XYZ file of C-alpha atoms in Angstrom:
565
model
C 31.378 -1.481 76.113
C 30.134 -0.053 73.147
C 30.814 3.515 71.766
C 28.536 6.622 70.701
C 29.629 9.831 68.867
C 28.709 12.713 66.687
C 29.443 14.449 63.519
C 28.951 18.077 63.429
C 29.905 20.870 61.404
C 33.462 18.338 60.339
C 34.224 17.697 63.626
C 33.640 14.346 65.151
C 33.458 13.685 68.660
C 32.529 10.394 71.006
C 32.760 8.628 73.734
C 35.159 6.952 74.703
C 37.064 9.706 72.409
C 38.513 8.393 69.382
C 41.657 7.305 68.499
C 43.865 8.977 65.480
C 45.271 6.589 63.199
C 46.915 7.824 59.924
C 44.914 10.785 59.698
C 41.435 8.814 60.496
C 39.668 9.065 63.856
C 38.405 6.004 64.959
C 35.296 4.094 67.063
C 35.772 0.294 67.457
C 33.536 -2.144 69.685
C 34.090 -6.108 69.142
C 36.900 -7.868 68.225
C 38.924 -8.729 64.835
C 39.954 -12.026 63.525
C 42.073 -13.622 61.329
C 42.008 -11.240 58.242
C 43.695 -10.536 54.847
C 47.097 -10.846 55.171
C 47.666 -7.241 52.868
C 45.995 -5.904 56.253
C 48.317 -7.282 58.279
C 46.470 -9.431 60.373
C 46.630 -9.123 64.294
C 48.819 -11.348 66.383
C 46.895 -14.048 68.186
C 47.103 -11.925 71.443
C 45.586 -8.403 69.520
C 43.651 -6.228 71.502
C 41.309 -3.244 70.560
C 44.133 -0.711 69.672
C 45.358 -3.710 67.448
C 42.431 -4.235 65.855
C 41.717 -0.075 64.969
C 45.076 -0.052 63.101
C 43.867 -3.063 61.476
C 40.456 -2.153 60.472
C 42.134 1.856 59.234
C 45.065 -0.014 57.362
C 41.506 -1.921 55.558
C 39.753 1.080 55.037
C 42.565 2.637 53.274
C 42.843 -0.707 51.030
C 39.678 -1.499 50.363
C 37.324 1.164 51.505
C 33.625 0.800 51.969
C 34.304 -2.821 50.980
C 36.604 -3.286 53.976
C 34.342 -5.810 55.933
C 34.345 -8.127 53.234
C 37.738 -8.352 53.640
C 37.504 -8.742 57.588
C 36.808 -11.346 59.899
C 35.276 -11.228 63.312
C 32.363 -9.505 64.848
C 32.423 -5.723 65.289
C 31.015 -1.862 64.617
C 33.252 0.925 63.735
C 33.234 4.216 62.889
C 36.112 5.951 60.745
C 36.350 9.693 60.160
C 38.756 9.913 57.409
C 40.170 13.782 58.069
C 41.751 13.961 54.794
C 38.827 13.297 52.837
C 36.315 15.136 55.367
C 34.080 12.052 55.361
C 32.759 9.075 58.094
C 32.211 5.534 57.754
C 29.883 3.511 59.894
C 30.684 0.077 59.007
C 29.728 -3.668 60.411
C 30.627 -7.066 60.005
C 28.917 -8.695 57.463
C 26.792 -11.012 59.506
C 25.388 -8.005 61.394
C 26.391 -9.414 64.888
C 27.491 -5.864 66.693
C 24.830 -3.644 66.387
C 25.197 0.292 64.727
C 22.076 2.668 64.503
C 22.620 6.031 63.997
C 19.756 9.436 62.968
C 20.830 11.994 60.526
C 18.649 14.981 61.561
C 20.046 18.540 59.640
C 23.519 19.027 59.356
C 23.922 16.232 62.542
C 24.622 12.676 62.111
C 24.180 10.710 65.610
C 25.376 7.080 66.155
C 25.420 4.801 68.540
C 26.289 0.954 68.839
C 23.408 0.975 71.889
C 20.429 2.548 70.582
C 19.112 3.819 74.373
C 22.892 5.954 74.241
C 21.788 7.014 70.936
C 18.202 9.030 71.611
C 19.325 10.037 75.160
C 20.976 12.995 72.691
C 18.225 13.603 70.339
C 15.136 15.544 70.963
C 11.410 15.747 69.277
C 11.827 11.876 68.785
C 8.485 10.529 66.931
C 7.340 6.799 67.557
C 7.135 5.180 64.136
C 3.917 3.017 64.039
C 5.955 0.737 61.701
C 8.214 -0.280 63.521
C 5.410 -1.467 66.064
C 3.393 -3.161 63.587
C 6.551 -5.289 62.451
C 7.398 -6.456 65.671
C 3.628 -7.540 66.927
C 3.774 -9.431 62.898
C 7.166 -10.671 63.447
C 7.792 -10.824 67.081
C 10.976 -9.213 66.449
C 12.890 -6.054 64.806
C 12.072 -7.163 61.015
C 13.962 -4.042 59.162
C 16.279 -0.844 59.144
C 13.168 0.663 61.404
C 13.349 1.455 64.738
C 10.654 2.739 67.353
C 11.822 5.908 66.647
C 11.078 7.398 62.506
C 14.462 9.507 62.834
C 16.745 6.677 63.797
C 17.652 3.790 61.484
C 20.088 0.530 62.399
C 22.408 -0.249 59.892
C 21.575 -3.578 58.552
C 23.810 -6.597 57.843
C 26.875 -6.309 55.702
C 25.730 -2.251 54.854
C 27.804 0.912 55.005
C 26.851 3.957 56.225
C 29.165 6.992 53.953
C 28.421 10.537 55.248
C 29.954 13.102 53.321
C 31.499 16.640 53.788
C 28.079 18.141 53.292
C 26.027 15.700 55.647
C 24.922 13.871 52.765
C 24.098 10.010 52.667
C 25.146 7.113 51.236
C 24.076 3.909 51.941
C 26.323 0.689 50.120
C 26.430 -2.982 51.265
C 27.834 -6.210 50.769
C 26.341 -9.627 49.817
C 24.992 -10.627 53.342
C 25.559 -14.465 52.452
C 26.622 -15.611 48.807
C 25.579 -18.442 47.212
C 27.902 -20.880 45.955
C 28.407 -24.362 44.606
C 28.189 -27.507 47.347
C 31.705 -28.459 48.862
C 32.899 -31.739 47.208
C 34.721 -33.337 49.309
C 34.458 -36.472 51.191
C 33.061 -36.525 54.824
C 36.151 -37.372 56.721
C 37.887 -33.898 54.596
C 34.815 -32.085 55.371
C 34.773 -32.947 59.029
C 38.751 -31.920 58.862
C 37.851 -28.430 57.629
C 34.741 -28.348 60.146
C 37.048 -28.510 63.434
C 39.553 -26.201 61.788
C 36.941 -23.561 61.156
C 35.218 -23.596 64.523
C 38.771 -23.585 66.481
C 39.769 -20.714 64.518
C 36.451 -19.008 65.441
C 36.678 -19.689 69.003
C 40.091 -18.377 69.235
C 39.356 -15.270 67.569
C 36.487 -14.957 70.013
C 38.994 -15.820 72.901
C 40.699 -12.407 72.209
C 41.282 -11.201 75.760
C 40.503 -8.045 77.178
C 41.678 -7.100 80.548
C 39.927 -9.579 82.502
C 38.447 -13.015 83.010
C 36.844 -15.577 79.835
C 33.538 -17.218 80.598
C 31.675 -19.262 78.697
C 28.127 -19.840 78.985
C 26.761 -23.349 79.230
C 23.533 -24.688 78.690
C 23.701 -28.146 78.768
C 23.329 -28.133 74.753
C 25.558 -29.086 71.572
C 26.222 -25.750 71.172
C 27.286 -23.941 74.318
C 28.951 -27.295 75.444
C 30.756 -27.352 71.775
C 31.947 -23.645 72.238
C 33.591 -24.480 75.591
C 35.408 -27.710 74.565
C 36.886 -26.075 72.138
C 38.518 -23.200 74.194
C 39.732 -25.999 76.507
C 41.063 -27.846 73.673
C 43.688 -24.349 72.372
C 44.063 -23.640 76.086
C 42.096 -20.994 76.840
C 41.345 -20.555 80.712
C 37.909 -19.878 81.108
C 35.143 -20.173 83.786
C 31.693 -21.600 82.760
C 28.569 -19.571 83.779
C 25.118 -21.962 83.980
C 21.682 -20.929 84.473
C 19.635 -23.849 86.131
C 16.496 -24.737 87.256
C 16.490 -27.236 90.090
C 13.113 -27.227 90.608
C 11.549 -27.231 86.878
C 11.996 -30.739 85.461
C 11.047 -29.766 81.946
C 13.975 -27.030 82.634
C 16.983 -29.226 83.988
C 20.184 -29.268 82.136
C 22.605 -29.903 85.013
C 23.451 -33.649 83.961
C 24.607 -32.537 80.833
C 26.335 -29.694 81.852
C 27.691 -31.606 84.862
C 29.425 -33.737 81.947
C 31.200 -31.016 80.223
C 32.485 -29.460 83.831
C 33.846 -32.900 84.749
C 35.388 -33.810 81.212
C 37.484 -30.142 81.168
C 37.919 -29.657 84.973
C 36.008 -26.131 84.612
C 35.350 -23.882 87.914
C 31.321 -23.384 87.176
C 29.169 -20.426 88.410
C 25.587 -21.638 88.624
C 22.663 -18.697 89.082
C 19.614 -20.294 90.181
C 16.693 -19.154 87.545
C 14.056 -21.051 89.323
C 14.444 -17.774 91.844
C 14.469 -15.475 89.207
C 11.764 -16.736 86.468
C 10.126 -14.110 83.843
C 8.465 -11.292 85.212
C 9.850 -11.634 88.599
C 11.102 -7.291 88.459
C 10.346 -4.784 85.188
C 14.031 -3.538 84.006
C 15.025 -0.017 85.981
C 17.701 1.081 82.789
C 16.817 2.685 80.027
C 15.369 0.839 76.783
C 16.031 1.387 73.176
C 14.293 -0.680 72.144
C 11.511 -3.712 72.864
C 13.727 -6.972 73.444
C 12.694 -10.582 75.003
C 15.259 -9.846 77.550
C 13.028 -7.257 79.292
C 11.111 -10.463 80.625
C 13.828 -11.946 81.977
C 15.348 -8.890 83.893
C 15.818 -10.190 87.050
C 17.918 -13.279 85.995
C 19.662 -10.708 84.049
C 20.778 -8.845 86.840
C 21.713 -11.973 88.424
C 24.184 -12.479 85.714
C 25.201 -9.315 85.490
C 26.693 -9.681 89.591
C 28.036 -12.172 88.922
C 30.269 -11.134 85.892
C 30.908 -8.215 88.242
C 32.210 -10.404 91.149
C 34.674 -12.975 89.257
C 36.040 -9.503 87.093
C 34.622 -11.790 83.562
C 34.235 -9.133 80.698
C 33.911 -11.408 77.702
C 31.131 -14.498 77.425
C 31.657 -17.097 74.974
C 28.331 -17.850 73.544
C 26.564 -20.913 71.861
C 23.943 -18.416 69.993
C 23.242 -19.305 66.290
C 23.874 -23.188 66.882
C 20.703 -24.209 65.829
C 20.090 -22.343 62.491
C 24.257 -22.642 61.097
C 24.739 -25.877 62.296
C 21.177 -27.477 61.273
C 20.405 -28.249 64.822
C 16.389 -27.505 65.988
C 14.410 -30.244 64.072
C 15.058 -28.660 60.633
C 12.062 -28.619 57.755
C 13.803 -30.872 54.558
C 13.569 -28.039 52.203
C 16.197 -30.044 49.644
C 13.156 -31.243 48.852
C 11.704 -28.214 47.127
C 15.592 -27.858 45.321
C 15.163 -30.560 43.793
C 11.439 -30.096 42.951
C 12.814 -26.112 41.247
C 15.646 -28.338 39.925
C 14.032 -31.222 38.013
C 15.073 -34.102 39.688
C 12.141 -36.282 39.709
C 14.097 -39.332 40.948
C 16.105 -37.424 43.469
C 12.778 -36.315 44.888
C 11.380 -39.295 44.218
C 14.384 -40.709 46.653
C 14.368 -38.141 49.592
C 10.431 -38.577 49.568
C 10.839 -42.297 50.509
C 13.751 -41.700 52.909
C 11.687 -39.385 54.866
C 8.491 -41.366 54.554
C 10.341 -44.733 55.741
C 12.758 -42.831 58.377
C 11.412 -40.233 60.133
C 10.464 -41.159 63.627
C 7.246 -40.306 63.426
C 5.483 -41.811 60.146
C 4.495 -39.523 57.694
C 2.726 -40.409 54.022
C 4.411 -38.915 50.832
C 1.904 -36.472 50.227
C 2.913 -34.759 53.360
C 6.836 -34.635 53.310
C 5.781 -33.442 49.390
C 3.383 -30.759 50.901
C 5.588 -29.688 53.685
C 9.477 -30.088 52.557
C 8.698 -29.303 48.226
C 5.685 -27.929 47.557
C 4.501 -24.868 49.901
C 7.946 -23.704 50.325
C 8.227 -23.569 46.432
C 4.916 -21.939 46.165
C 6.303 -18.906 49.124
C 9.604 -19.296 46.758
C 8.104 -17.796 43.682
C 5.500 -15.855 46.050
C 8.230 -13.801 47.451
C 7.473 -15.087 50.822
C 9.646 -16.450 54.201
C 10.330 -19.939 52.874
C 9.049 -21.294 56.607
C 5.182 -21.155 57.236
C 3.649 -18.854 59.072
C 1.417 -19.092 62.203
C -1.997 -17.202 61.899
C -1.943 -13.930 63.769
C -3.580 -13.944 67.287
C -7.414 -12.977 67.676
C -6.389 -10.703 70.325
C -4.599 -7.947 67.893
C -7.127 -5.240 67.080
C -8.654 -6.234 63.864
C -8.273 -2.287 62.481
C -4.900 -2.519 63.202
C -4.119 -5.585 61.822
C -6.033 -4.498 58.764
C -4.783 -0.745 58.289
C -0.922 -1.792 58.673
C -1.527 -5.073 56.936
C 0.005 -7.007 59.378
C -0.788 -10.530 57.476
C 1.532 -9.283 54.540
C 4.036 -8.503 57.026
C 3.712 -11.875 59.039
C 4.457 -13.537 55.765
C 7.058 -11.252 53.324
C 10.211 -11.824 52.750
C 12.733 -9.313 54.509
C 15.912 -11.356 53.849
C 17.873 -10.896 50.595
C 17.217 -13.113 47.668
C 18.813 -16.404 47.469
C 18.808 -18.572 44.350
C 17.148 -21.882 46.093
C 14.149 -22.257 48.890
C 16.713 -24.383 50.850
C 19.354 -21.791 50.583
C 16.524 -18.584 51.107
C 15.308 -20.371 54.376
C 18.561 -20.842 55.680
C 19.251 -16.642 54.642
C 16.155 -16.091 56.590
C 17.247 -17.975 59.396
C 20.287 -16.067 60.067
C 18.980 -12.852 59.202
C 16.653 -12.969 61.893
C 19.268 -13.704 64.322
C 21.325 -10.883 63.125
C 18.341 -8.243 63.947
C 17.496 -9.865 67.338
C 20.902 -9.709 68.450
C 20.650 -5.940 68.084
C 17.939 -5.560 70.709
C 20.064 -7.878 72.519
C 20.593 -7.926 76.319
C 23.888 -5.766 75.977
C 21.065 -3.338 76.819
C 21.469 -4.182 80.166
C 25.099 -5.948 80.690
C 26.938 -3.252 79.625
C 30.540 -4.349 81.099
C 30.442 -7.530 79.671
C 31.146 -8.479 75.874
C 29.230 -11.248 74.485
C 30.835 -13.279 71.682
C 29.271 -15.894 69.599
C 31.609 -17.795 67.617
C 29.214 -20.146 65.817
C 28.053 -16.852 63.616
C 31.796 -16.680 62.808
C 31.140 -15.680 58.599
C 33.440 -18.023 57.539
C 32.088 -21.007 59.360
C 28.748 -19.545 58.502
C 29.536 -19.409 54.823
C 30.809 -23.186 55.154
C 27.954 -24.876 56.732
C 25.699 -22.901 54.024
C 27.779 -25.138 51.093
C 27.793 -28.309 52.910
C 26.156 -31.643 51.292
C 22.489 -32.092 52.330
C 23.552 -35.352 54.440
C 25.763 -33.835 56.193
C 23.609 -31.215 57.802
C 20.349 -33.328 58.675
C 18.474 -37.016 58.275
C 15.531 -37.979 59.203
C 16.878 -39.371 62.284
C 19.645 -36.921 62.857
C 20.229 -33.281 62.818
C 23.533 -31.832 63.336
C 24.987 -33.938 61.099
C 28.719 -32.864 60.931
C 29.069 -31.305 63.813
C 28.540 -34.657 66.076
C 30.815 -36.495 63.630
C 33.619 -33.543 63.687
C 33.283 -33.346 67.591
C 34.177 -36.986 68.433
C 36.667 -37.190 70.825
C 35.947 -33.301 71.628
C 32.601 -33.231 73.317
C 31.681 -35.747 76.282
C 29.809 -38.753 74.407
C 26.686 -38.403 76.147
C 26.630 -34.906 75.096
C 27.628 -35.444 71.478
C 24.592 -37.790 71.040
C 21.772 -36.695 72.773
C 18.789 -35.608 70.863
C 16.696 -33.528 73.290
C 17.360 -30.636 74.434
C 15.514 -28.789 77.732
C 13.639 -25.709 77.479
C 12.246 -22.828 79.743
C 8.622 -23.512 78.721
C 7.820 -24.786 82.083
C 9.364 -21.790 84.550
C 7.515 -19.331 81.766
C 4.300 -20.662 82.387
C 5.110 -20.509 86.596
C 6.729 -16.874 86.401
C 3.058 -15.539 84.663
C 1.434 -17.392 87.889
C 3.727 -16.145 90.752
C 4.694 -12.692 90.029
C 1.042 -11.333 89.847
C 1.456 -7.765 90.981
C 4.160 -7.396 88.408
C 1.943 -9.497 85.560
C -1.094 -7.436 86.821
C 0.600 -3.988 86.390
C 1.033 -4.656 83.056
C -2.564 -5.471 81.908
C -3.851 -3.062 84.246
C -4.564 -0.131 81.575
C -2.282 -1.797 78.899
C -0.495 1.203 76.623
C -0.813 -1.847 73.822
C -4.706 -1.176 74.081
C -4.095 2.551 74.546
C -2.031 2.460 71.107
C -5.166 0.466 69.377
C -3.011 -2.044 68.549
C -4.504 -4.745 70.905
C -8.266 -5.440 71.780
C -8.889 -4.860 75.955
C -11.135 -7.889 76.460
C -9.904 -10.498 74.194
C -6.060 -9.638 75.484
C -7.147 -9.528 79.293
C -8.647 -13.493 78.443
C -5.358 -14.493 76.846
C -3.217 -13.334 79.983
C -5.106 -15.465 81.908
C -5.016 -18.496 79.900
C -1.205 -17.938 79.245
C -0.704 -18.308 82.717
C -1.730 -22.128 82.324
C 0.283 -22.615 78.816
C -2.824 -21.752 76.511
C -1.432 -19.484 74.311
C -2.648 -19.179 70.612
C 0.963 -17.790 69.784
C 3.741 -17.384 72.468
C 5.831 -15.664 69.717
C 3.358 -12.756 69.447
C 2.199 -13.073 72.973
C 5.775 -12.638 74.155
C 6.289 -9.562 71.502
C 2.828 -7.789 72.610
C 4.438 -8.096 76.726
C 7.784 -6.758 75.399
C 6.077 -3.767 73.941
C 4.071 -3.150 76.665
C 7.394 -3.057 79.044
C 9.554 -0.658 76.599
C 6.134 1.925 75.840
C 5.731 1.942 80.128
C 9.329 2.776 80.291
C 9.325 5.399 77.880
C 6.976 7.122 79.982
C 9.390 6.591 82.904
């Protein structure tokens, strides 16, 4: 999956080799939806070769403003021969990754960034890079490790010319526009239109088996229904944990399985918990999967075994579809907008209906006035936790990684409700580049909740409809009546890993103990020896004063070890 290629001297090559279409060589991974019609969208069957025609027949259209005009989730690269020039190009959402290194007269690229520097040379670690992850506990910008290799970002275009030179364009990553008025039952009409036309664009086959994962959640169990519903044959893939209560999602995946007569593939990850084996594959980067290798692998077998090269995904459930115990940030709208009784309103709502009772000084505080304050502060909308005592205190000071912690990265939105749901997704879109494609390289993961246009839709819905105080998810459990099993639809918890986390830092000790056993993080300066050898040991019994950065510093550690490899 995937592609890589080169352009040298006017001539590009790749791999796989690219395919001439009206006098433009092209480089396609993903898939294409339902597009313009003056592109000639695909039929509902289109495959890659399809979709190249589609995305050239764009270019010539439209040009570097073809992915505005697309749907679907892809990378590309177009050599146009008459005009001497290439085009690295992604959707606007920024789900398929795209990094590429212009070094000389040589632009690289590369839609997995460990294919990309296997072909470069004299690579230089970029201390940036390192000090946005350990602030972020993520990728946070164009940076990479490496200071001659950039990712393309959301929604941007990449235009090298005839003489190697750059230029960089891009497109709105998520406009803001006026609230949907429409009444619910419309709204809820338009919801279940949108996701089944994302799902079946995701459906797309290649040349062998659908699976879908499932979790036990809204999301994953949403995604699946749905490919039932427009008669898509797919197998469902579960990760379980018999033996971690905290863990245990089989009863509600048991209900979706029994509801659409699914064949299900369990892989036990009570056998294979975090840290159990380092990954033996190159890196390009530091991602969370690294932790979780040997449940990777596990997946990756089986995949292999049933001949499955495209996953349907639940990813990005919680942030478009205002699942995950969302912060009331209409609050702080309304506070920018000057509605002292609307405030006035939702202030009371909360105070009197939220589970757990809260004064109106604190929904004030927490839902109007600190996100206003990061608003006009040019800040991430959501607070921040402190940083850990365990980062070196030089470091933290000489990269200035409190700034960093706390700055916005996303682009500009008009409203703190609107900017923290930006942020959300643009967060998403960067840690789905250091993704585990790293590793599951035959198989094509598609996430049809990040679909753009049911991304732009949720972004215009009414306030009601996306969360109460009692209820998140607002529209999507009212849409999916009669779609997902009832005891799914209404549950309000929702399992989580914490638990086998905790026992995979206990059991796998030699692996654990390798990696704070002359840690390259200390090495670097960027962690201090004694006070990170102390938190190791109390993360190993679920004290940890951030898992986020905890998690980030381990992740590091893993990719610097296997650079030496």
């Amino acid at each position: 999956m995937g592609f890589s290629g080169r352009l040298e001297d006017g001539a590009l090559v790749g791999a796989p080799a690219p395919e001439r279409i009206d006098r433009c060589l092209v480089l396609f991974h993903g898939y294409l939806g339902r597009v313009d019609s003056r592109a000639e969208a695909p039929g509902s069957e289109a495959g890659a070769e399809c979709a190249r025609r589609v995305l050239v027949r764009a270019y010539r259209r439209w040009g570097p403003r073809l992915s505005e005009h697309l749907s679907g989730q892809f990378a590309a690269a177009i050599y146009d021969e008459s005009e001497r020039r290439l085009f690295l190009v992604r959707d606007r959402l920024g789900v398929c990754p795209l990094f590429y290194s212009a070094v000389g007269p040589v632009v690289s690229f590369a839609t997995h960034l460990a294919d990309l520097i296997s072909g470069l040379t004299a690579l230089r670690e970029d201390e940036e890079y390192f000090a946005d992850y350990l602030a972020s506990g993520q990728p946070a910008s164009d940076r990479t490790p490496y200071t001659t290799v950039k990712r393309l970002l959301p929604g941007e275009v990449l235009r090298i010319g005839e003489a190697g030179e750059l230029r960089l364009t891009s497109s709105p990553f998520l406009p803001s526009g006026a609230t949907v008025e429409a009444d619910d039952d419309e709204l809820a009409d338009r919801f279940r239109e949108l996701l089944r036309d994302a799902v079946a664009d995701a459906c797309r086959p290649r040349s062998g088996r659908l699976g879908a994962e499932l979790s036990g959640g809204l999301d994953s169990s949403s995604v699946a229904c749905v490919a039932t519903a427009i008669g898509r044959p797919l197998e469902a893939v579960s990760v379980v944990y018999p033996l971690s209560a905290t863990a245990d999602e089989r009863e509600w995946m048991w209900e979706v399985i029994r509801q659409e007569d699914l064949p299900w593939h369990q892989v036990d990850g009570d056998r294979r918990t975090p840290y159990a084996a380092l990954p033996d594959v190159p890196l390009g980067e530091p991602t969370p999967y690294a932790t979780w290798f040997s449940l990777q692998e596990a997946q990756r077998r089986l995949y292999e075994r049933r001949g499955i090269d495209v996953v349907l995904t639940g990813m990005g459930g919680d942030a478009v579809l205002w699942g995950d115990s969302p912060t009331p940030y209409q609050l702080a709208d309304r506070l920018l907008g000057l509605e002292p009784t609307g405030l006035v309103g939702e202030l009371r709502r909360w105070r009197t209906s939220f589970p757990a009772r809260r004064s109106l000084l604190y929904w004030l505080l927490r839902g109007a006035g600190g996100p206003l304050v990061r608003f006009f502060g040019d800040r991430r909308i959501a607070a921040q936790a402190a940083l850990p005592d365990w980062l070196s205190r030089s470091f933290v000071q000489r990269m200035d990684l409190i700034e960093r912690s706390r700055c916005r990265r996303a682009p500009r939105c008009e409203t703190p409700g609107g900017q923290a749901f930006l942020e959300t997704l643009w967060d998403l879109s960067l840690l789905i580049g250091s993704s585990r494609e790293q590793y599951l390289r035959n198989v094509d993961f598609r996430h049809p909740l990040l679909d753009y246009r049911l991304v732009r839709f949720m972004s215009a819905i009414p306030w009601r409809l996306r969360f109460t105080p009692r209820e998140d998810r607002v529209l999507q459990r009212r849409a999916l009546c009669g779609v997902l099993p009832e005891p799914v639809r209404l549950r309000t918890d929702k399992a989580g890993p914490q638990q086998v986390w905790e026992r995979g830092l206990k059991e796998n000790t030699d692996v654990v103990s390798s990696l704070v056993e002359r840690p390259r993080i200390v090495a670097a300066g960027y962690v201090d020896a004694e006070r990170w050898d102390r938190a190791v040991r109390q993360a190993r019994y679920g004290r940890t004063q951030s898992q986020r950065h905890f998690e980030a510093a381990l992740e590091l550690e893993i990719w610097l070890r296997s650079r030496e490899a």
